[in-house]
mmCIF file of C-alpha atoms and ligand atoms in Angstrom:
data_model
loop_
_atom_site.group_PDB
_atom_site.id
_atom_site.type_symbol
_atom_site.label_atom_id
_atom_site.label_comp_id
_atom_site.label_asym_id
_atom_site.label_seq_id
_atom_site.Cartn_x
_atom_site.Cartn_y
_atom_site.Cartn_z
ATOM 1 C CA UNK T 1 20.917 9.362 12.664
ATOM 2 C CA UNK T 2 24.300 10.467 11.162
ATOM 3 C CA UNK T 3 24.806 13.973 9.493
ATOM 4 C CA UNK T 4 24.031 12.796 6.038
ATOM 5 C CA UNK T 5 20.432 11.342 7.457
ATOM 6 C CA UNK T 6 19.753 14.463 9.264
ATOM 7 C CA UNK T 7 20.229 16.194 5.962
ATOM 8 C CA UNK T 8 18.426 13.909 3.853
ATOM 9 C CA UNK T 9 15.280 13.766 6.072
ATOM 10 C CA UNK T 10 15.649 17.365 7.490
ATOM 11 C CA UNK T 11 12.440 18.420 5.637
ATOM 12 C CA UNK T 12 10.342 15.741 7.487
ATOM 13 C CA UNK T 13 12.365 16.625 10.837
ATOM 14 C CA UNK T 14 11.244 20.029 10.444
ATOM 15 C CA UNK T 15 7.582 19.090 10.608
ATOM 16 C CA UNK T 16 6.500 18.969 14.315
ATOM 17 C CA UNK T 17 4.244 16.072 13.910
ATOM 18 C CA UNK T 18 7.212 14.071 12.660
ATOM 19 C CA UNK T 19 10.434 15.564 13.922
ATOM 20 C CA UNK T 20 13.421 13.167 14.987
ATOM 21 C CA UNK T 21 11.229 10.744 16.991
ATOM 22 C CA UNK T 22 8.913 10.088 13.751
ATOM 23 C CA UNK T 23 11.948 9.916 11.315
ATOM 24 C CA UNK T 24 13.547 7.248 13.667
ATOM 25 C CA UNK T 25 10.312 5.449 13.631
ATOM 26 C CA UNK T 26 10.327 5.456 9.813
ATOM 27 C CA UNK T 27 14.116 4.180 9.976
ATOM 28 C CA UNK T 28 12.830 1.403 12.157
ATOM 29 C CA UNK T 29 9.837 0.194 10.441
ATOM 30 C CA UNK T 30 9.223 -2.393 8.063
ATOM 31 C CA UNK T 31 6.530 -1.894 5.359
ATOM 32 C CA UNK T 32 5.297 -4.700 3.236
ATOM 33 C CA UNK T 33 4.067 -3.597 -0.495
ATOM 34 C CA UNK T 34 2.119 -6.200 -2.314
ATOM 35 C CA UNK T 35 2.248 -5.413 -5.992
ATOM 36 C CA UNK T 36 4.828 -3.352 -7.939
ATOM 37 C CA UNK T 37 2.579 -1.857 -10.367
ATOM 38 C CA UNK T 38 0.599 1.348 -10.980
ATOM 39 C CA UNK T 39 -0.210 1.809 -7.248
ATOM 40 C CA UNK T 40 2.898 -0.206 -5.827
ATOM 41 C CA UNK T 41 5.155 2.440 -7.726
ATOM 42 C CA UNK T 42 4.434 5.637 -5.815
ATOM 43 C CA UNK T 43 4.106 3.523 -2.642
ATOM 44 C CA UNK T 44 7.620 2.316 -3.051
ATOM 45 C CA UNK T 45 9.102 5.279 -4.337
ATOM 46 C CA UNK T 46 7.899 7.485 -1.369
ATOM 47 C CA UNK T 47 8.364 4.805 1.496
ATOM 48 C CA UNK T 48 11.994 4.687 0.108
ATOM 49 C CA UNK T 49 12.470 8.267 -0.290
ATOM 50 C CA UNK T 50 10.983 8.946 3.318
ATOM 51 C CA UNK T 51 13.561 6.466 4.641
ATOM 52 C CA UNK T 52 11.405 3.424 5.678
ATOM 53 C CA UNK T 53 14.230 1.398 6.774
ATOM 54 C CA UNK T 54 13.002 -2.030 5.370
ATOM 55 C CA UNK T 55 10.726 -2.460 2.610
ATOM 56 C CA UNK T 56 9.610 -5.775 1.225
ATOM 57 C CA UNK T 57 8.212 -5.520 -2.157
ATOM 58 C CA UNK T 58 6.335 -8.636 -3.645
ATOM 59 C CA UNK T 59 5.395 -9.116 -7.214
ATOM 60 C CA UNK T 60 5.725 -12.009 -9.594
ATOM 61 C CA UNK T 61 5.325 -10.048 -12.969
ATOM 62 C CA UNK T 62 8.150 -8.877 -15.431
ATOM 63 C CA UNK T 63 7.944 -5.194 -16.650
ATOM 64 C CA UNK T 64 5.989 -4.881 -19.871
ATOM 65 C CA UNK T 65 5.990 -2.058 -22.349
ATOM 66 C CA UNK T 66 2.132 -1.684 -21.469
ATOM 67 C CA UNK T 67 3.111 -0.935 -17.747
ATOM 68 C CA UNK T 68 5.168 2.201 -18.570
ATOM 69 C CA UNK T 69 2.401 4.405 -19.175
ATOM 70 C CA UNK T 70 1.720 4.626 -15.482
ATOM 71 C CA UNK T 71 4.001 2.253 -13.299
ATOM 72 C CA UNK T 72 6.725 4.938 -12.849
ATOM 73 C CA UNK T 73 8.783 2.847 -10.806
ATOM 74 C CA UNK T 74 9.959 1.021 -14.168
ATOM 75 C CA UNK T 75 11.880 2.273 -17.275
ATOM 76 C CA UNK T 76 12.121 1.272 -20.953
ATOM 77 C CA UNK T 77 15.479 -0.185 -20.397
ATOM 78 C CA UNK T 78 14.166 -2.639 -17.634
ATOM 79 C CA UNK T 79 11.308 -4.116 -19.660
ATOM 80 C CA UNK T 80 11.662 -7.712 -19.427
ATOM 81 C CA UNK T 81 13.142 -7.594 -15.533
ATOM 82 C CA UNK T 82 11.167 -8.766 -12.727
ATOM 83 C CA UNK T 83 9.117 -5.894 -11.576
ATOM 84 C CA UNK T 84 10.584 -6.218 -8.015
ATOM 85 C CA UNK T 85 14.147 -6.032 -9.374
ATOM 86 C CA UNK T 86 13.314 -2.983 -11.341
ATOM 87 C CA UNK T 87 11.637 -1.493 -8.250
ATOM 88 C CA UNK T 88 14.642 -2.202 -5.982
ATOM 89 C CA UNK T 89 16.850 -0.473 -8.493
ATOM 90 C CA UNK T 90 14.630 2.590 -8.487
ATOM 91 C CA UNK T 91 14.187 2.700 -4.810
ATOM 92 C CA UNK T 92 18.009 2.319 -3.773
ATOM 93 C CA UNK T 93 18.765 4.769 -6.589
ATOM 94 C CA UNK T 94 16.497 7.354 -4.692
ATOM 95 C CA UNK T 95 17.766 6.192 -1.115
ATOM 96 C CA UNK T 96 20.775 3.573 -0.975
ATOM 97 C CA UNK T 97 20.507 3.944 3.117
ATOM 98 C CA UNK T 98 17.322 1.492 3.215
ATOM 99 C CA UNK T 99 16.968 -2.251 2.770
ATOM 100 C CA UNK T 100 14.700 -3.420 -0.002
ATOM 101 C CA UNK T 101 13.871 -6.876 0.151
ATOM 102 C CA UNK T 102 12.497 -7.922 -3.543
ATOM 103 C CA UNK T 103 10.454 -11.090 -3.739
ATOM 104 C CA UNK T 104 9.547 -12.169 -7.258
ATOM 105 C CA UNK T 105 6.805 -14.564 -6.142
ATOM 106 C CA UNK T 106 2.950 -14.752 -5.720
ATOM 107 C CA UNK T 107 2.624 -15.284 -2.137
ATOM 108 C CA UNK T 108 0.107 -17.727 -1.091
ATOM 109 C CA UNK T 109 -1.787 -17.743 2.238
ATOM 110 C CA UNK T 110 1.041 -19.440 4.243
ATOM 111 C CA UNK T 111 3.728 -17.178 2.846
ATOM 112 C CA UNK T 112 1.565 -14.013 3.242
ATOM 113 C CA UNK T 113 1.182 -15.006 6.949
ATOM 114 C CA UNK T 114 5.098 -15.377 7.307
ATOM 115 C CA UNK T 115 5.363 -11.988 5.563
ATOM 116 C CA UNK T 116 2.567 -9.849 7.301
ATOM 117 C CA UNK T 117 3.275 -11.132 10.815
ATOM 118 C CA UNK T 118 6.781 -9.466 10.290
ATOM 119 C CA UNK T 119 5.551 -6.225 9.031
ATOM 120 C CA UNK T 120 4.409 -2.850 10.731
ATOM 121 C CA UNK T 121 2.121 -1.861 7.782
ATOM 122 C CA UNK T 122 0.848 -3.542 4.860
ATOM 123 C CA UNK T 123 0.100 -1.703 1.629
ATOM 124 C CA UNK T 124 -2.203 -3.615 -0.604
ATOM 125 C CA UNK T 125 -1.621 -2.562 -4.318
ATOM 126 C CA UNK T 126 -2.557 -5.750 -5.901
ATOM 127 C CA UNK T 127 -4.947 -6.044 -8.776
ATOM 128 C CA UNK T 128 -7.456 -8.831 -7.885
ATOM 129 C CA UNK T 129 -10.231 -9.713 -5.437
ATOM 130 C CA UNK T 130 -8.575 -12.987 -4.392
ATOM 131 C CA UNK T 131 -5.291 -11.531 -3.206
ATOM 132 C CA UNK T 132 -7.151 -8.692 -1.497
ATOM 133 C CA UNK T 133 -9.284 -10.983 0.393
ATOM 134 C CA UNK T 134 -6.073 -13.220 1.417
ATOM 135 C CA UNK T 135 -4.122 -10.230 2.447
ATOM 136 C CA UNK T 136 -7.092 -8.897 4.717
ATOM 137 C CA UNK T 137 -7.728 -12.106 6.354
ATOM 138 C CA UNK T 138 -3.947 -12.357 7.239
ATOM 139 C CA UNK T 139 -3.860 -8.902 8.431
ATOM 140 C CA UNK T 140 -6.796 -9.488 10.698
ATOM 141 C CA UNK T 141 -5.298 -12.686 12.075
ATOM 142 C CA UNK T 142 -1.990 -10.846 12.832
ATOM 143 C CA UNK T 143 -3.395 -7.531 13.781
ATOM 144 C CA UNK T 144 -1.352 -5.565 11.292
ATOM 145 C CA UNK T 145 -2.848 -2.358 9.683
ATOM 146 C CA UNK T 146 -3.465 -2.604 6.013
ATOM 147 C CA UNK T 147 -3.713 0.396 3.636
ATOM 148 C CA UNK T 148 -5.669 -0.650 0.652
ATOM 149 C CA UNK T 149 -6.144 1.205 -2.616
ATOM 150 C CA UNK T 150 -7.683 0.475 -5.974
ATOM 151 C CA UNK T 151 -7.850 2.243 -9.227
ATOM 152 C CA UNK T 152 -9.473 1.481 -12.571
ATOM 153 C CA UNK T 153 -10.460 3.655 -15.774
ATOM 154 C CA UNK T 154 -10.898 7.048 -14.035
ATOM 155 C CA UNK T 155 -12.183 5.723 -10.646
ATOM 156 C CA UNK T 156 -9.934 5.265 -7.366
ATOM 157 C CA UNK T 157 -10.822 4.385 -3.896
ATOM 158 C CA UNK T 158 -8.584 4.068 -0.785
ATOM 159 C CA UNK T 159 -9.269 3.026 3.008
ATOM 160 C CA UNK T 160 -7.228 1.817 5.992
ATOM 161 C CA UNK T 161 -8.311 -1.100 8.065
ATOM 162 C CA UNK T 162 -6.588 -1.274 11.211
ATOM 163 C CA UNK T 163 -7.120 -4.436 13.155
ATOM 164 C CA UNK T 164 -5.425 -3.418 16.107
ATOM 165 C CA UNK T 165 -8.367 -1.109 16.700
ATOM 166 C CA UNK T 166 -11.458 -2.950 17.740
ATOM 167 C CA UNK T 167 -13.919 -0.656 16.113
ATOM 168 C CA UNK T 168 -12.190 -0.728 12.740
ATOM 169 C CA UNK T 169 -13.843 -2.473 10.075
ATOM 170 C CA UNK T 170 -11.741 -4.847 7.948
ATOM 171 C CA UNK T 171 -11.745 -5.164 4.029
ATOM 172 C CA UNK T 172 -14.261 -7.879 4.167
ATOM 173 C CA UNK T 173 -16.884 -5.965 6.103
ATOM 174 C CA UNK T 174 -17.047 -3.590 3.122
ATOM 175 C CA UNK T 175 -16.522 -6.268 0.499
ATOM 176 C CA UNK T 176 -17.726 -9.448 1.588
ATOM 177 C CA UNK T 177 -15.737 -12.369 0.383
ATOM 178 C CA UNK T 178 -18.785 -14.615 -0.507
ATOM 179 C CA UNK T 179 -20.320 -11.964 -2.520
ATOM 180 C CA UNK T 180 -19.677 -11.624 -6.372
ATOM 181 C CA UNK T 181 -17.969 -8.993 -7.677
ATOM 182 C CA UNK T 182 -17.161 -8.028 -11.314
ATOM 183 C CA UNK T 183 -13.493 -8.355 -11.621
ATOM 184 C CA UNK T 184 -12.224 -5.786 -13.955
ATOM 185 C CA UNK T 185 -8.720 -5.635 -15.037
ATOM 186 C CA UNK T 186 -6.644 -2.658 -16.247
ATOM 187 C CA UNK T 187 -5.568 -5.032 -19.126
ATOM 188 C CA UNK T 188 -8.934 -4.869 -20.510
ATOM 189 C CA UNK T 189 -10.678 -1.763 -19.192
ATOM 190 C CA UNK T 190 -7.694 0.899 -19.240
ATOM 191 C CA UNK T 191 -6.498 3.119 -16.345
ATOM 192 C CA UNK T 192 -5.857 6.721 -16.375
ATOM 193 C CA UNK T 193 -2.066 7.170 -15.987
ATOM 194 C CA UNK T 194 -2.105 9.946 -12.906
ATOM 195 C CA UNK T 195 -4.932 8.249 -11.121
ATOM 196 C CA UNK T 196 -2.675 5.352 -9.710
ATOM 197 C CA UNK T 197 -0.187 8.154 -8.652
ATOM 198 C CA UNK T 198 -2.986 9.868 -6.760
ATOM 199 C CA UNK T 199 -4.322 6.837 -5.122
ATOM 200 C CA UNK T 200 -0.801 5.273 -4.461
ATOM 201 C CA UNK T 201 0.619 8.596 -3.172
ATOM 202 C CA UNK T 202 -2.387 8.675 -0.545
ATOM 203 C CA UNK T 203 -1.475 5.032 0.386
ATOM 204 C CA UNK T 204 2.020 6.091 0.986
ATOM 205 C CA UNK T 205 0.900 9.042 3.158
ATOM 206 C CA UNK T 206 -1.510 6.779 5.262
ATOM 207 C CA UNK T 207 1.305 4.123 5.560
ATOM 208 C CA UNK T 208 3.604 6.764 6.819
ATOM 209 C CA UNK T 209 0.911 8.193 9.200
ATOM 210 C CA UNK T 210 0.497 4.832 10.645
ATOM 211 C CA UNK T 211 4.029 4.138 11.131
ATOM 212 C CA UNK T 212 4.626 7.365 13.004
ATOM 213 C CA UNK T 213 1.272 7.771 14.796
ATOM 214 C CA UNK T 214 0.476 10.914 13.111
ATOM 215 C CA UNK T 215 -2.897 12.609 13.051
ATOM 216 C CA UNK T 216 -6.030 10.082 12.097
ATOM 217 C CA UNK T 217 -5.982 7.378 9.540
ATOM 218 C CA UNK T 218 -8.765 6.553 7.127
ATOM 219 C CA UNK T 219 -9.934 3.573 9.116
ATOM 220 C CA UNK T 220 -13.732 3.431 9.209
ATOM 221 C CA UNK T 221 -13.819 5.528 6.005
ATOM 222 C CA UNK T 222 -13.584 4.753 2.337
ATOM 223 C CA UNK T 223 -12.637 7.632 0.040
ATOM 224 C CA UNK T 224 -13.720 7.284 -3.425
ATOM 225 C CA UNK T 225 -12.491 9.483 -6.501
ATOM 226 C CA UNK T 226 -13.980 10.302 -9.978
ATOM 227 C CA UNK T 227 -10.998 11.622 -11.685
ATOM 228 C CA UNK T 228 -13.186 12.874 -14.680
ATOM 229 C CA UNK T 229 -14.807 15.457 -12.344
ATOM 230 C CA UNK T 230 -11.921 15.121 -9.583
ATOM 231 C CA UNK T 231 -14.821 14.899 -7.132
ATOM 232 C CA UNK T 232 -14.197 12.711 -3.978
ATOM 233 C CA UNK T 233 -16.814 11.010 -1.988
ATOM 234 C CA UNK T 234 -16.166 9.885 1.694
ATOM 235 C CA UNK T 235 -18.260 7.442 3.247
ATOM 236 C CA UNK T 236 -18.320 5.780 6.838
ATOM 237 C CA UNK T 237 -17.558 2.143 7.066
ATOM 238 C CA UNK T 238 -18.780 0.264 9.966
ATOM 239 C CA UNK T 239 -17.325 -2.853 11.326
ATOM 240 C CA UNK T 240 -19.597 -5.787 10.431
ATOM 241 C CA UNK T 241 -20.297 -8.002 13.526
ATOM 242 C CA UNK T 242 -21.146 -10.691 11.023
ATOM 243 C CA UNK T 243 -18.070 -10.337 9.079
ATOM 244 C CA UNK T 244 -16.960 -13.848 7.818
ATOM 245 C CA UNK T 245 -13.320 -12.494 8.355
ATOM 246 C CA UNK T 246 -13.046 -10.148 11.556
ATOM 247 C CA UNK T 247 -16.469 -11.081 12.965
ATOM 248 C CA UNK T 248 -15.100 -14.256 14.485
ATOM 249 C CA UNK T 249 -12.032 -12.421 16.091
ATOM 250 C CA UNK T 250 -12.443 -11.190 19.600
ATOM 251 C CA UNK T 251 -10.399 -8.159 19.976
ATOM 252 C CA UNK T 252 -8.996 -6.343 23.034
HETATM 253 ZN ZN1 ZN M 309 -14.735 -7.408 8.582
#
């Protein structure tokens, strides 16, 4: 690290759990963020500000006026731009030190495999069940840790699925892909603006912890937030040996 970097990251370096070593790990890491919306916004901004050296941001949407109430990566001037371009602008303004790869596409499974196999951590900030399942399948196959978050109305949830750990459940252990779930979208149901900030910031925290190997992750637990009462519920999630996704994979 040069003098500018030592200054920029000094408040992380001061933390014993991070120090120079942890900061070097951030700088050397590649994080893949899927979705540049409400959750993706704080994730992208914090990973950029913390100095994650390479960040790939994937989203095929353009910035819309209805996004600005909660998607703090974007601005009124950038309405109409691809979200990943707007996101890259915001991230490089915060930290010109890092490399941001902006992919304005909807990644299919083959593309996900390509992107995920090259990532140290994947942060799922997508907004639909099919994408979440595809991301999970690929993370299990390539043994890449996944930080998963969701937010709708006043309800948020977050967990970590770490396929490197044989005891860790995967997303499909918790939400089996063959079960029917009611797909609810922000566009019809609404979402409380700071809720995506709370959950997204926690996703960023879990991603940084995984990169630097700090503390213990949320793997094996699901945290659920009711923002109306600001009450958290933490439930244990066990790996399902009959899981359609990770049940078939023998892990060391
Ligand atoms: Zn599973």
